[in-house]
Coordinates of C-alpha atoms in Angstrom, one line a residue:
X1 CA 14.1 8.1 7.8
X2 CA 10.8 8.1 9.7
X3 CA 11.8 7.7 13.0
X4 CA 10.4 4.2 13.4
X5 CA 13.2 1.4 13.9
X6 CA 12.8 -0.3 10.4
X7 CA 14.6 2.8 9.1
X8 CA 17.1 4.1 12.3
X9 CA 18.2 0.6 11.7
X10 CA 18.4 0.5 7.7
X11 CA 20.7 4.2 8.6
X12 CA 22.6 2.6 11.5
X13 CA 23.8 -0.7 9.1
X14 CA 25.2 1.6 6.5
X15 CA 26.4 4.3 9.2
X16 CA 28.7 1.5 10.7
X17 CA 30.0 1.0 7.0
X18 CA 30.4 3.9 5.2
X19 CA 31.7 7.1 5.9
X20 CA 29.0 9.1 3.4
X21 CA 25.6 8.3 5.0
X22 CA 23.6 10.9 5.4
X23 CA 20.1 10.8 6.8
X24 CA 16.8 12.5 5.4
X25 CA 13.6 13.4 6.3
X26 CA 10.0 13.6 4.0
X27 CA 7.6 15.9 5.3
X28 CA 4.7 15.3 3.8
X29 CA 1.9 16.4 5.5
X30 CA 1.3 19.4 7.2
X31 CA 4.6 21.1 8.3
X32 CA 3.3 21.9 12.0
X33 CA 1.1 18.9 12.8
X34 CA 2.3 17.0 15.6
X35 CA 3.5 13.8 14.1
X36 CA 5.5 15.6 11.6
X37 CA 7.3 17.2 14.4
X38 CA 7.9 14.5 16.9
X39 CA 8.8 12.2 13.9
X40 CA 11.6 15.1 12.9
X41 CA 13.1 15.2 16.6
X42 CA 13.4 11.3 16.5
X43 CA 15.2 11.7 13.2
X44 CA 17.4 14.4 14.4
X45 CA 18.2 12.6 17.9
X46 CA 19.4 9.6 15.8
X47 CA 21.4 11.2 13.3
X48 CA 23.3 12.7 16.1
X49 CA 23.8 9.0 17.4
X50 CA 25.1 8.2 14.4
X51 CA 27.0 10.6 13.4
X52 CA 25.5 11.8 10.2
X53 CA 24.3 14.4 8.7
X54 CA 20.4 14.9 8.4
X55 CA 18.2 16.5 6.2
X56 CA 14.3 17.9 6.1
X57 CA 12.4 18.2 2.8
X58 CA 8.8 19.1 2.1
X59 CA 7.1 17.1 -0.3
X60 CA 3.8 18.7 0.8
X61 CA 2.6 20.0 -2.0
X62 CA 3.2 16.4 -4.1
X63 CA 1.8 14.2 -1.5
X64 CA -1.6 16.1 -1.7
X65 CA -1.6 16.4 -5.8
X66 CA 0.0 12.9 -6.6
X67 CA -1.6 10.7 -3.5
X68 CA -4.1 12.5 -1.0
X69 CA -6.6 14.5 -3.7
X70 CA -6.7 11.5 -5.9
X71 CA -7.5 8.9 -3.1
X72 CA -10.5 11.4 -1.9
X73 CA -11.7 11.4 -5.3
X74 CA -11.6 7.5 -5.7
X75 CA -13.6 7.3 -2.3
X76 CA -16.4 9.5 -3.1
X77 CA -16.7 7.3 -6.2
X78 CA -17.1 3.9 -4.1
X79 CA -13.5 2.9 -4.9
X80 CA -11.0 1.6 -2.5
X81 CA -7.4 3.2 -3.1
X82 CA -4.4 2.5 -1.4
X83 CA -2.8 5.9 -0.6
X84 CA 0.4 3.6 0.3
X85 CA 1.7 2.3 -3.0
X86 CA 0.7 6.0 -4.6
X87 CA 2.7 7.3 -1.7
X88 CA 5.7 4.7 -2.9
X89 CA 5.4 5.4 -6.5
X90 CA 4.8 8.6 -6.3
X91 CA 6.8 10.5 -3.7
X92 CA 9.5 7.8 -2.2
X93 CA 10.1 6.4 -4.8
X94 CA 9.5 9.5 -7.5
X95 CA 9.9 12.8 -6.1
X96 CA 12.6 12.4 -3.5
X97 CA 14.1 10.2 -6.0
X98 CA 14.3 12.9 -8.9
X99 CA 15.2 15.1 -5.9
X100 CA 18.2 12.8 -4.9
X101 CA 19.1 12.9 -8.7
X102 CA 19.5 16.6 -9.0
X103 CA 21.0 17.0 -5.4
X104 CA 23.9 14.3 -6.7
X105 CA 23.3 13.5 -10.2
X106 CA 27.2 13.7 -10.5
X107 CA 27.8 11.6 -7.8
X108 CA 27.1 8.1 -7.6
X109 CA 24.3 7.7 -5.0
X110 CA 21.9 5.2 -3.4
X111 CA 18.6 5.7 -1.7
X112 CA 18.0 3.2 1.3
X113 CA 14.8 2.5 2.9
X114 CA 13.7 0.4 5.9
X115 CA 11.0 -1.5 4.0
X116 CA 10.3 -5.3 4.3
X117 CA 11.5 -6.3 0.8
X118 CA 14.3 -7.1 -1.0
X119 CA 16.1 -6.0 -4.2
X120 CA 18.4 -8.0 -6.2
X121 CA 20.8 -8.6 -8.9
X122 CA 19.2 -11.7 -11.0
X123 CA 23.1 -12.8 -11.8
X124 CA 22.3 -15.2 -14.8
X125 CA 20.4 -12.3 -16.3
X126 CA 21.9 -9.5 -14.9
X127 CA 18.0 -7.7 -13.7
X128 CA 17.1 -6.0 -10.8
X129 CA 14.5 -7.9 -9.0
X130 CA 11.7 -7.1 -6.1
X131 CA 11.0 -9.6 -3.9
X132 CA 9.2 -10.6 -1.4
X133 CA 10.8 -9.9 2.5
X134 CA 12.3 -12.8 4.5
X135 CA 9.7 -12.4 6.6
X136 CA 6.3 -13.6 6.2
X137 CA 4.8 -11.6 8.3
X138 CA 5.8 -8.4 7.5
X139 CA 6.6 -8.6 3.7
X140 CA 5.8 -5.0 2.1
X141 CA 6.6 -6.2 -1.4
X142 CA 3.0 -5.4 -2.3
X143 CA 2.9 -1.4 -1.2
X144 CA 6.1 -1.6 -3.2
X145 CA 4.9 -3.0 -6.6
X146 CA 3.8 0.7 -8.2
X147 CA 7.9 1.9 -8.1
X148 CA 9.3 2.9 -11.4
X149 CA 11.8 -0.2 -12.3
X150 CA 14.0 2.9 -13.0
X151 CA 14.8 3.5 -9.6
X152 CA 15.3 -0.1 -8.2
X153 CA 19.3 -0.1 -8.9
X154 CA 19.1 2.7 -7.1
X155 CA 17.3 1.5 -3.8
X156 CA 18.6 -0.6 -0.7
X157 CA 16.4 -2.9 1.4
X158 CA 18.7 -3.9 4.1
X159 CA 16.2 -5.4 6.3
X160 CA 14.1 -6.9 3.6
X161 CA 16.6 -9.6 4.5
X162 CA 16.2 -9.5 8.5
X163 CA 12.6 -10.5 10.8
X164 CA 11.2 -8.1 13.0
X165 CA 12.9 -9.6 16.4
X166 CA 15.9 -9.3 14.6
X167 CA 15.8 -5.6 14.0
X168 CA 14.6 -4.9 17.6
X169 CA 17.4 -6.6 18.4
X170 CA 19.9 -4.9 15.9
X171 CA 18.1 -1.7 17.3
X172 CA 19.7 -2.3 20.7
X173 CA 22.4 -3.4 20.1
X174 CA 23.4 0.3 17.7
X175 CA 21.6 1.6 21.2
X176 CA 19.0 3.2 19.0
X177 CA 16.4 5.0 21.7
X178 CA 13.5 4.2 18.9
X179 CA 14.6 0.5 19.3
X180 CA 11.6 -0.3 21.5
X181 CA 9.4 1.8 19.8
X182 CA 5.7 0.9 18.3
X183 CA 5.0 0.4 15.0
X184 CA 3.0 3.1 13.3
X185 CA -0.5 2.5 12.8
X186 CA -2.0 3.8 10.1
X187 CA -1.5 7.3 8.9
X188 CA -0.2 9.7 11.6
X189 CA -2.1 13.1 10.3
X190 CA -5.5 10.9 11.2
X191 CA -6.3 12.3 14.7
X192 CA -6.3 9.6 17.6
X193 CA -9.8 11.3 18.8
X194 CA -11.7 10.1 16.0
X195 CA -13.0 6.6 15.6
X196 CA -12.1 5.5 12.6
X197 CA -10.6 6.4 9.3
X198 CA -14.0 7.3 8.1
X199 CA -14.4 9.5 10.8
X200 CA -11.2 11.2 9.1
X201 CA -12.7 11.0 5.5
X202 CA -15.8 12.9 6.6
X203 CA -13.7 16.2 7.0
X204 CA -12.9 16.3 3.2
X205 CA -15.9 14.3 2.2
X206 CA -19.4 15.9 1.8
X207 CA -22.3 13.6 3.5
X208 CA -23.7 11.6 0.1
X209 CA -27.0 10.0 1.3
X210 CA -28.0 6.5 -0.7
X211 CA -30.1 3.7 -0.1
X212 CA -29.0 0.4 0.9
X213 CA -30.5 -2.4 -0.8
X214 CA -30.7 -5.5 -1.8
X215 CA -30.2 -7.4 -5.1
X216 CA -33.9 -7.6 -5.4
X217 CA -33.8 -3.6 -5.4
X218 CA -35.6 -3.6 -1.7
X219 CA -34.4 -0.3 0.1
X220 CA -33.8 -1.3 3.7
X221 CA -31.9 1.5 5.0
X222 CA -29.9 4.5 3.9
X223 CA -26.1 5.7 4.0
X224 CA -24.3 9.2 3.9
X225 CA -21.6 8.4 1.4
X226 CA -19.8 4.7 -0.4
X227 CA -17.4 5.9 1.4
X228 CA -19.0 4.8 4.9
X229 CA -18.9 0.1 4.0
X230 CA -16.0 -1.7 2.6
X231 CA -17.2 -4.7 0.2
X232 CA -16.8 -7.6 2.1
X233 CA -18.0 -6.3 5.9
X234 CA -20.8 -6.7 8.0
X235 CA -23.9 -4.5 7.1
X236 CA -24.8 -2.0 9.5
X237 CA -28.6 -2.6 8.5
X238 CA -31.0 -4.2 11.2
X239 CA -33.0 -7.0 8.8
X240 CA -36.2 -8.3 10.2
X241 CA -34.3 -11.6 12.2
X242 CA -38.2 -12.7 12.9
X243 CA -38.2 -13.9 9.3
X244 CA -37.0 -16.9 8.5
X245 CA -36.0 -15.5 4.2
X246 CA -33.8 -12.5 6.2
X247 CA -32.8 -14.3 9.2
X248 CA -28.9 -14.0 9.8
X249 CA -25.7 -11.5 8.9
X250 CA -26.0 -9.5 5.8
X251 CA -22.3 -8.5 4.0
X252 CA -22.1 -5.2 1.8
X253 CA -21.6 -7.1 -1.9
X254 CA -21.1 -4.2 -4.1
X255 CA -21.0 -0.5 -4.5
X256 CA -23.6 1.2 -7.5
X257 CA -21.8 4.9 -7.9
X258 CA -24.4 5.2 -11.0
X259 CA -27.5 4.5 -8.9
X260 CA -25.5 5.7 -5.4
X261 CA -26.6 2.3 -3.5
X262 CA -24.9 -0.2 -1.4
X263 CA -25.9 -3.8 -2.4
X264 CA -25.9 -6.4 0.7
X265 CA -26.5 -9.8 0.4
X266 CA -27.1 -12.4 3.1
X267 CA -24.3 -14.8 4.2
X268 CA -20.3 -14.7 4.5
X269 CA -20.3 -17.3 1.9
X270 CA -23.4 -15.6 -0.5
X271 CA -21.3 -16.5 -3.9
X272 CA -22.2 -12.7 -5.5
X273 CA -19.0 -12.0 -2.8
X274 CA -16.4 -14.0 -5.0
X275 CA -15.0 -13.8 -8.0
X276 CA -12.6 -15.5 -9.8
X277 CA -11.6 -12.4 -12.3
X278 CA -9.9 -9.2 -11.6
X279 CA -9.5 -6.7 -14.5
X280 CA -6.8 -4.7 -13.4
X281 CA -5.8 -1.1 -15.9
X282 CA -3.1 2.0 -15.2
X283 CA -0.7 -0.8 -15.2
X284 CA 3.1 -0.8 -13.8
X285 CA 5.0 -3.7 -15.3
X286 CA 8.6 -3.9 -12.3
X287 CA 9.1 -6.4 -15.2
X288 CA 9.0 -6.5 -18.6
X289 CA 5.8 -6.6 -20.0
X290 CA 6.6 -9.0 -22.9
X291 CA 8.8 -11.2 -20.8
X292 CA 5.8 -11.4 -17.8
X293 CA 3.4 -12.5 -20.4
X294 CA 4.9 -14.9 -21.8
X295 CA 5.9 -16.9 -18.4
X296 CA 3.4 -20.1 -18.3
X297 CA 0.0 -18.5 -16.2
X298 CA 0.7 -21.8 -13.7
X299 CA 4.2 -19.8 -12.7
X300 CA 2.1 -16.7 -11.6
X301 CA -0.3 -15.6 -8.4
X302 CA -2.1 -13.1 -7.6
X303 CA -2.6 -10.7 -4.5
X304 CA -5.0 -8.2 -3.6
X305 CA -4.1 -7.5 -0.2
X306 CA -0.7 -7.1 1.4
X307 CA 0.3 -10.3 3.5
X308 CA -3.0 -11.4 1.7
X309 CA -3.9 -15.1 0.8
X310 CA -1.8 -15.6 -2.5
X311 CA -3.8 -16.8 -6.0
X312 CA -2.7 -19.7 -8.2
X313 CA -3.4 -17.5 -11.8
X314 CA -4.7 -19.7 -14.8
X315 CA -4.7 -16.8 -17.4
X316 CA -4.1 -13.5 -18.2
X317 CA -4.9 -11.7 -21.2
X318 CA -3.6 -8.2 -22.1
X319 CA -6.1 -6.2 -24.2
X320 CA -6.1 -2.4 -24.3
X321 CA -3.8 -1.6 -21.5
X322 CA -6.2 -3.5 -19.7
X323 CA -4.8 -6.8 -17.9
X324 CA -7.6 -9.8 -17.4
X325 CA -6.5 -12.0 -14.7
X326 CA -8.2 -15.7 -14.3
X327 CA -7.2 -16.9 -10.5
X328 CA -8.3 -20.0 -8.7
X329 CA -10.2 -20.0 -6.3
X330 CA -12.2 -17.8 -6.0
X331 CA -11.4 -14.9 -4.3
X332 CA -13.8 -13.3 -1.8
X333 CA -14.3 -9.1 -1.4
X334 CA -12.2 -8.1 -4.1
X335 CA -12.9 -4.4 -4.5
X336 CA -12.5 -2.1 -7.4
X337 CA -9.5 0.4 -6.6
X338 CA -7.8 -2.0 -4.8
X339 CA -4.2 -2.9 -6.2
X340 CA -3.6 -5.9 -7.5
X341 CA -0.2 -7.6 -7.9
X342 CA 1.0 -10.3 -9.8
X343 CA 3.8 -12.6 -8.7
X344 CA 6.4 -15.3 -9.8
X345 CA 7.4 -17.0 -6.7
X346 CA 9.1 -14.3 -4.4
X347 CA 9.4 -11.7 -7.7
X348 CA 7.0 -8.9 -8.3
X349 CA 6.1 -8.8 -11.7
X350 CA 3.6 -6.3 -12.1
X351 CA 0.4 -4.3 -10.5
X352 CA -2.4 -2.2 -11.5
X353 CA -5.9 -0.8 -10.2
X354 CA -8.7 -3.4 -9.8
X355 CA -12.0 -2.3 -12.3

């Protein structure tokens, strides 16, 4: 439970049901900071609502080793990680789960989350599935596509199944006081004072100075770290708009760790921002890898953002734990370190870390 109302209500459906609920609580960031202890009152206030039991654990410790440290690192090498499927695959889905195990391993038990997918029993074949949410608009399939296929008989996505309004309204109707209450933003631990998550970065980041330049190798200004563009935005770099060959918005293209530049090129639509590759590595196969490759490429897509634009996939090709996917059309600021997934319909097949 997280205190938001995806998860009071994911508690409150099975609370109404089942005798043996019994709520829990991840604290995995610092034990005093104050999001982890408003978040804990919330969670306390509505397991007294609903009459169950509630529990506090500190994954601390694993959140830093197995998500946090590791998405600093990718950063400071121009990557672009996504610290919420390690978080899924690691800690959610990983540590409280192996925690859940010992806690109950005698028992039968069930973990249930309030996250916008869904898991289910393929009949015919008898497999657990992930799927996309009912909802379109806040389907979290992709933060979820790093889990160990282990777990999924395991897990319960009650509102996977539900729309946003819905919930609200389910919220007020178990008279849940977080019923009304904003989704998160981000992560809570970044403080509200500072700009941006850069802003956040820069506290575990030392300043990296680079030149900016462009694919002809002209310096035209300097940065303090990769870390400071995204692929795909706006350049923070004045050009000379007097000139006619520089004239208009320049877009950061690339990221050179080797050389330590940042390659901007003019032009939302300049094509060196598209590609219509992604070599993906430190693969998770949700299902089996023999079975996903051979399904007919036409039956698969591609994503590379969550609630992204979806990819028709013409090929893949498997080649020393390295997976070569072929997508049409093009796609535009694909950046290495981002995840991408790979889809059949509604069914998450399998993800790994963009090259």
């Amino acid at each position: 439970m997280s205190s938001g109302v995806d998860s009071a209500v994911s508690a409150a459906l099975y609370a109404h049901k089942y005798k043996n609920v019994h709520g829990i609580y991840m604290a995995n960031w610092s034990q005093t900071a104050t999001c982890t202890e408003r978040d804990w009152n919330d969670v306390q206030q509505l397991c007294h609502d609903l009459k169950i039991s509630c529990e506090r654990v500190n994954f601390e410790r694993d959140y830093w080793q197995t998500v946090f440290q590791p998405m600093i690192d990718k950063y400071a090498r121009g990557l672009t990680p996504n610290p919420d499927t390690g978080c899924n695959k690691h800690v959610k889905f990983g540590k409280l789960a192996n925690y859940l195990e010992s806690k109950y391993h005698s028992k039968r038990w069930w973990l249930v989350t309030g996250h916008y997918a869904r898991i289910m029993k393929h009949n015919p074949s008898g497999e657990t599935h992930l799927l996309r949410g009912h909802s379109s608009k806040k389907d979290q399939s992709y933060y979820l596509s790093s889990i160990p296929p282990s777990i999924m008989p395991k897990v319960l996505l009650p509102i996977g199944h539900y729309i946003k309004p819905e919930i609200r309204e389910l919220g007020k109707q178990f008279g849940l006081h977080v019923a009304s209450k904003p989704d998160s933003q981000g992560l809570c631990f970044v403080s509200p004072d500072q700009n941006n998550f850069r802003d956040f970065l820069n506290n575990y980041l030392e300043p990296n100075p680079g030149d900016i330049v462009s694919q002809d190798g002209k310096v035209w200004g300097h940065h303090q770290g990769l870390w400071h563009a995204t692929i795909g935005q706006r350049s923070t770099v004045s050009m000379p708009q007097g000139d006619p060959n520089f004239k208009g918005t320049w877009y950061v293209s690339a990221k050179d760790p080797v050389k330590n530049q940042l390659i901007i090129v003019r032009g939302w639509d300049h094509p060196s921002l598209f590609k219509d590759q992604a070599n993906l590595y430190e693969l998770d196969w949700l299902y089996p890898q023999e079975k996903v490759l051979a399904i007919p490429p036409q039956e698969l897509q591609f994503q590379f953002h969550s609630l992204g634009k979806r990819y028709n996939i013409k090929s893949i090709d498997l080649t020393n734990d390295k997976l070569s996917v072929n997508i049409h059309p093009k796609a535009r600021a694909m950046a290495p370190g981002q995840i991408g997934v790979i889809y059949r319909g509604n069914q998450v097949l399998a993800s790994g870390i963009i090259m």
